[in-house]
């Protein structure tokens, strides 16, 4: 997915490029240091993935598919794994 979006924005022949002969809406897309392409690709991909996966099973419906009056709480993960994830993101 990423190469298609990157080509559309950064290539002189891409339909989103500001350097194209006929840029999108007369100005095209001006991308600063590649952050627009990276975040657009990640955001749209995660939006589609979230839609396809749906809600967590068993949280809003019972085993027979009937809607629960109150959602079941889902307990958090272990504190050690949360701290490990925090350090992985920071460093």
Short mmCIF file of N, CA and C in Angstrom, two decimals:
data_model
loop_
_atom_site.label_atom_id
_atom_site.label_comp_id
_atom_site.label_asym_id
_atom_site.label_seq_id
_atom_site.Cartn_x
_atom_site.Cartn_y
_atom_site.Cartn_z
N UNK A 1 0.82 -1.19 0.00
CA UNK A 1 0.00 0.00 0.00
C UNK A 1 0.87 1.26 0.00
N UNK A 2 1.91 1.25 0.81
CA UNK A 2 2.75 2.44 0.95
C UNK A 2 3.38 2.90 -0.37
N UNK A 3 3.94 1.99 -1.19
CA UNK A 3 4.55 2.45 -2.45
C UNK A 3 3.55 3.13 -3.38
N UNK A 4 2.31 2.70 -3.38
CA UNK A 4 1.30 3.33 -4.24
C UNK A 4 1.04 4.77 -3.80
N UNK A 5 0.87 4.98 -2.50
CA UNK A 5 0.63 6.33 -1.97
C UNK A 5 1.86 7.20 -2.17
N UNK A 6 3.05 6.64 -1.90
CA UNK A 6 4.28 7.42 -2.06
C UNK A 6 4.46 7.85 -3.52
N UNK A 7 4.17 6.97 -4.47
CA UNK A 7 4.28 7.32 -5.88
C UNK A 7 3.28 8.42 -6.25
N UNK A 8 2.06 8.32 -5.74
CA UNK A 8 1.03 9.29 -6.08
C UNK A 8 1.39 10.69 -5.59
N UNK A 9 2.14 10.79 -4.49
CA UNK A 9 2.48 12.10 -3.93
C UNK A 9 3.85 12.58 -4.40
N UNK A 10 4.86 11.72 -4.39
CA UNK A 10 6.23 12.16 -4.64
C UNK A 10 6.67 12.12 -6.09
N UNK A 11 6.03 11.31 -6.92
CA UNK A 11 6.44 11.20 -8.31
C UNK A 11 5.92 12.38 -9.13
N UNK A 12 6.67 12.77 -10.17
CA UNK A 12 6.21 13.86 -11.04
C UNK A 12 4.98 13.45 -11.84
N UNK A 13 4.75 12.15 -11.97
CA UNK A 13 3.57 11.67 -12.71
C UNK A 13 2.43 11.28 -11.77
N UNK A 14 2.61 11.38 -10.47
CA UNK A 14 1.56 11.01 -9.52
C UNK A 14 0.40 12.00 -9.53
N UNK A 15 -0.82 11.49 -9.38
CA UNK A 15 -1.98 12.37 -9.48
C UNK A 15 -2.14 13.29 -8.27
N UNK A 16 -1.46 13.01 -7.16
CA UNK A 16 -1.52 13.89 -6.00
C UNK A 16 -0.34 14.87 -5.92
N UNK A 17 0.63 14.71 -6.80
CA UNK A 17 1.86 15.49 -6.74
C UNK A 17 1.61 16.95 -7.11
N UNK A 18 2.27 17.85 -6.39
CA UNK A 18 2.19 19.27 -6.72
C UNK A 18 2.98 19.59 -7.97
N UNK A 19 3.93 18.70 -8.37
CA UNK A 19 4.76 18.93 -9.55
C UNK A 19 4.15 18.33 -10.82
N UNK A 20 2.97 17.73 -10.72
CA UNK A 20 2.33 17.13 -11.89
C UNK A 20 1.85 18.20 -12.86
N UNK A 21 1.61 17.82 -14.10
CA UNK A 21 1.13 18.78 -15.10
C UNK A 21 -0.23 19.35 -14.71
N UNK A 22 -1.12 18.49 -14.22
CA UNK A 22 -2.43 18.94 -13.73
C UNK A 22 -2.60 18.42 -12.31
N UNK A 23 -2.09 19.17 -11.32
CA UNK A 23 -2.18 18.68 -9.94
C UNK A 23 -3.62 18.66 -9.43
N UNK A 24 -3.84 17.86 -8.42
CA UNK A 24 -5.16 17.72 -7.81
C UNK A 24 -5.65 19.06 -7.28
N UNK A 25 -6.83 19.47 -7.68
CA UNK A 25 -7.47 20.73 -7.28
C UNK A 25 -6.58 21.94 -7.53
N UNK A 26 -5.74 21.85 -8.52
CA UNK A 26 -4.91 22.97 -8.93
C UNK A 26 -3.64 23.18 -8.13
N UNK A 27 -3.49 22.51 -7.00
CA UNK A 27 -2.28 22.71 -6.20
C UNK A 27 -1.57 21.42 -5.84
N UNK A 28 -2.26 20.30 -5.86
CA UNK A 28 -1.64 19.03 -5.48
C UNK A 28 -1.41 18.96 -3.98
N UNK A 29 -0.58 18.02 -3.58
CA UNK A 29 -0.29 17.81 -2.17
C UNK A 29 1.16 18.20 -1.92
N UNK A 30 1.39 19.07 -0.96
CA UNK A 30 2.74 19.45 -0.57
C UNK A 30 3.05 18.68 0.71
N UNK A 31 4.03 17.77 0.64
CA UNK A 31 4.36 16.90 1.76
C UNK A 31 5.66 17.36 2.39
N UNK A 32 5.64 17.63 3.68
CA UNK A 32 6.83 18.09 4.39
C UNK A 32 7.54 16.91 5.02
N UNK A 33 8.72 16.58 4.54
CA UNK A 33 9.61 15.55 5.07
C UNK A 33 8.97 14.16 5.07
N UNK A 34 7.97 13.93 4.26
CA UNK A 34 7.37 12.61 4.14
C UNK A 34 6.37 12.26 5.21
N UNK A 35 6.10 13.16 6.14
CA UNK A 35 5.20 12.82 7.24
C UNK A 35 3.75 12.65 6.77
N UNK A 36 3.35 13.38 5.75
CA UNK A 36 1.98 13.25 5.26
C UNK A 36 1.70 11.89 4.68
N UNK A 37 2.62 11.39 3.88
CA UNK A 37 2.45 10.09 3.25
C UNK A 37 2.46 8.98 4.30
N UNK A 38 3.38 9.05 5.23
CA UNK A 38 3.50 8.01 6.26
C UNK A 38 2.25 7.97 7.13
N UNK A 39 1.81 9.12 7.62
CA UNK A 39 0.66 9.14 8.52
C UNK A 39 -0.66 8.90 7.79
N UNK A 40 -0.77 9.34 6.56
CA UNK A 40 -1.98 9.06 5.77
C UNK A 40 -2.10 7.56 5.54
N UNK A 41 -1.02 6.91 5.15
CA UNK A 41 -1.05 5.48 4.89
C UNK A 41 -1.37 4.70 6.16
N UNK A 42 -0.71 5.03 7.24
CA UNK A 42 -0.96 4.33 8.51
C UNK A 42 -2.36 4.56 9.03
N UNK A 43 -2.84 5.79 8.94
CA UNK A 43 -4.18 6.10 9.45
C UNK A 43 -5.29 5.43 8.67
N UNK A 44 -5.22 5.49 7.35
CA UNK A 44 -6.25 4.87 6.52
C UNK A 44 -6.21 3.35 6.67
N UNK A 45 -5.00 2.78 6.71
CA UNK A 45 -4.88 1.33 6.88
C UNK A 45 -5.46 0.88 8.22
N UNK A 46 -5.17 1.60 9.29
CA UNK A 46 -5.70 1.22 10.60
C UNK A 46 -7.21 1.43 10.67
N UNK A 47 -7.73 2.44 9.99
CA UNK A 47 -9.18 2.65 9.96
C UNK A 47 -9.88 1.47 9.30
N UNK A 48 -9.38 1.01 8.15
CA UNK A 48 -9.97 -0.14 7.48
C UNK A 48 -9.82 -1.41 8.30
N UNK A 49 -8.66 -1.60 8.93
CA UNK A 49 -8.44 -2.80 9.75
C UNK A 49 -9.38 -2.81 10.95
N UNK A 50 -9.59 -1.68 11.58
CA UNK A 50 -10.50 -1.59 12.72
C UNK A 50 -11.92 -1.90 12.30
N UNK A 51 -12.33 -1.40 11.16
CA UNK A 51 -13.68 -1.66 10.65
C UNK A 51 -13.86 -3.15 10.34
N UNK A 52 -12.85 -3.76 9.73
CA UNK A 52 -12.97 -5.18 9.36
C UNK A 52 -12.94 -6.09 10.59
N UNK A 53 -12.14 -5.75 11.59
CA UNK A 53 -12.07 -6.59 12.79
C UNK A 53 -13.31 -6.46 13.66
N UNK A 54 -13.87 -5.26 13.77
CA UNK A 54 -15.06 -5.06 14.58
C UNK A 54 -14.76 -5.01 16.07
N UNK A 55 -15.83 -4.99 16.85
CA UNK A 55 -15.70 -4.91 18.30
C UNK A 55 -15.20 -6.23 18.87
N UNK A 56 -14.70 -6.19 20.09
CA UNK A 56 -14.22 -7.40 20.74
C UNK A 56 -15.38 -8.35 20.98
N UNK A 57 -15.17 -9.60 20.68
CA UNK A 57 -16.22 -10.60 20.85
C UNK A 57 -16.44 -10.85 22.35
N UNK A 58 -17.70 -10.95 22.75
CA UNK A 58 -18.04 -11.21 24.14
C UNK A 58 -18.15 -9.98 25.00
N UNK A 59 -17.82 -8.82 24.47
CA UNK A 59 -17.91 -7.60 25.28
C UNK A 59 -19.31 -6.99 25.22
N UNK A 60 -19.92 -6.95 24.06
CA UNK A 60 -21.22 -6.30 23.90
C UNK A 60 -22.36 -7.28 23.68
N UNK A 61 -22.07 -8.54 23.38
CA UNK A 61 -23.10 -9.56 23.13
C UNK A 61 -22.75 -10.84 23.89
N UNK A 62 -23.78 -11.60 24.27
CA UNK A 62 -23.53 -12.86 24.96
C UNK A 62 -23.20 -13.96 23.95
N UNK A 63 -23.10 -15.19 24.42
CA UNK A 63 -22.70 -16.32 23.58
C UNK A 63 -23.72 -16.56 22.46
N UNK A 64 -24.98 -16.26 22.72
CA UNK A 64 -26.04 -16.50 21.74
C UNK A 64 -26.27 -15.30 20.81
N UNK A 65 -25.50 -14.25 20.95
CA UNK A 65 -25.61 -13.10 20.06
C UNK A 65 -26.58 -12.03 20.54
N UNK A 66 -27.13 -12.19 21.73
CA UNK A 66 -28.06 -11.18 22.27
C UNK A 66 -27.27 -10.04 22.89
N UNK A 67 -27.75 -8.83 22.67
CA UNK A 67 -27.04 -7.64 23.18
C UNK A 67 -27.14 -7.58 24.70
N UNK A 68 -26.02 -7.30 25.34
CA UNK A 68 -25.98 -7.18 26.79
C UNK A 68 -26.47 -5.80 27.22
N UNK A 69 -27.07 -5.73 28.41
CA UNK A 69 -27.54 -4.45 28.92
C UNK A 69 -26.36 -3.52 29.20
N UNK A 70 -25.34 -4.06 29.84
CA UNK A 70 -24.10 -3.31 30.12
C UNK A 70 -22.93 -4.09 29.54
N UNK A 71 -21.98 -3.42 28.90
CA UNK A 71 -20.82 -4.14 28.36
C UNK A 71 -20.00 -4.78 29.46
N UNK A 72 -19.45 -5.96 29.17
CA UNK A 72 -18.58 -6.63 30.14
C UNK A 72 -17.24 -5.90 30.19
N UNK A 73 -16.72 -5.66 31.37
CA UNK A 73 -15.38 -5.04 31.44
C UNK A 73 -14.31 -6.03 31.01
N UNK A 74 -13.31 -5.54 30.31
CA UNK A 74 -12.19 -6.38 29.91
C UNK A 74 -10.99 -5.90 30.72
N UNK A 75 -10.47 -6.77 31.61
CA UNK A 75 -9.35 -6.33 32.46
C UNK A 75 -8.11 -6.06 31.64
N UNK A 76 -7.29 -5.18 32.15
CA UNK A 76 -6.05 -4.81 31.46
C UNK A 76 -5.03 -5.93 31.49
N UNK A 77 -3.99 -5.75 30.72
CA UNK A 77 -2.90 -6.72 30.65
C UNK A 77 -2.05 -6.60 31.91
N UNK A 78 -1.01 -7.36 31.98
CA UNK A 78 -0.14 -7.29 33.15
C UNK A 78 0.62 -5.96 33.15
N UNK A 79 0.89 -5.47 34.33
CA UNK A 79 1.61 -4.21 34.46
C UNK A 79 3.02 -4.30 33.88
N UNK A 80 3.64 -5.46 34.00
CA UNK A 80 4.99 -5.64 33.47
C UNK A 80 5.01 -5.46 31.95
N UNK A 81 4.02 -6.02 31.24
CA UNK A 81 3.97 -5.87 29.79
C UNK A 81 3.65 -4.42 29.39
N UNK A 82 2.85 -3.74 30.19
CA UNK A 82 2.56 -2.33 29.91
C UNK A 82 3.82 -1.48 30.02
N UNK A 83 4.61 -1.71 31.06
CA UNK A 83 5.86 -0.96 31.24
C UNK A 83 6.85 -1.30 30.13
N UNK A 84 6.91 -2.58 29.74
CA UNK A 84 7.79 -2.98 28.65
C UNK A 84 7.40 -2.27 27.35
N UNK A 85 6.11 -2.21 27.05
CA UNK A 85 5.65 -1.49 25.87
C UNK A 85 5.99 -0.02 25.92
N UNK A 86 5.87 0.59 27.10
CA UNK A 86 6.21 1.99 27.26
C UNK A 86 7.69 2.24 26.96
N UNK A 87 8.56 1.38 27.48
CA UNK A 87 9.99 1.55 27.23
C UNK A 87 10.35 1.29 25.77
N UNK A 88 9.67 0.35 25.13
CA UNK A 88 9.93 0.10 23.71
C UNK A 88 9.57 1.34 22.89
N UNK A 89 8.47 1.99 23.23
CA UNK A 89 8.07 3.20 22.50
C UNK A 89 9.01 4.37 22.78
N UNK A 90 9.48 4.49 24.01
CA UNK A 90 10.34 5.62 24.36
C UNK A 90 11.76 5.48 23.80
N UNK A 91 12.29 4.26 23.80
CA UNK A 91 13.69 4.08 23.43
C UNK A 91 13.77 3.32 22.19
#
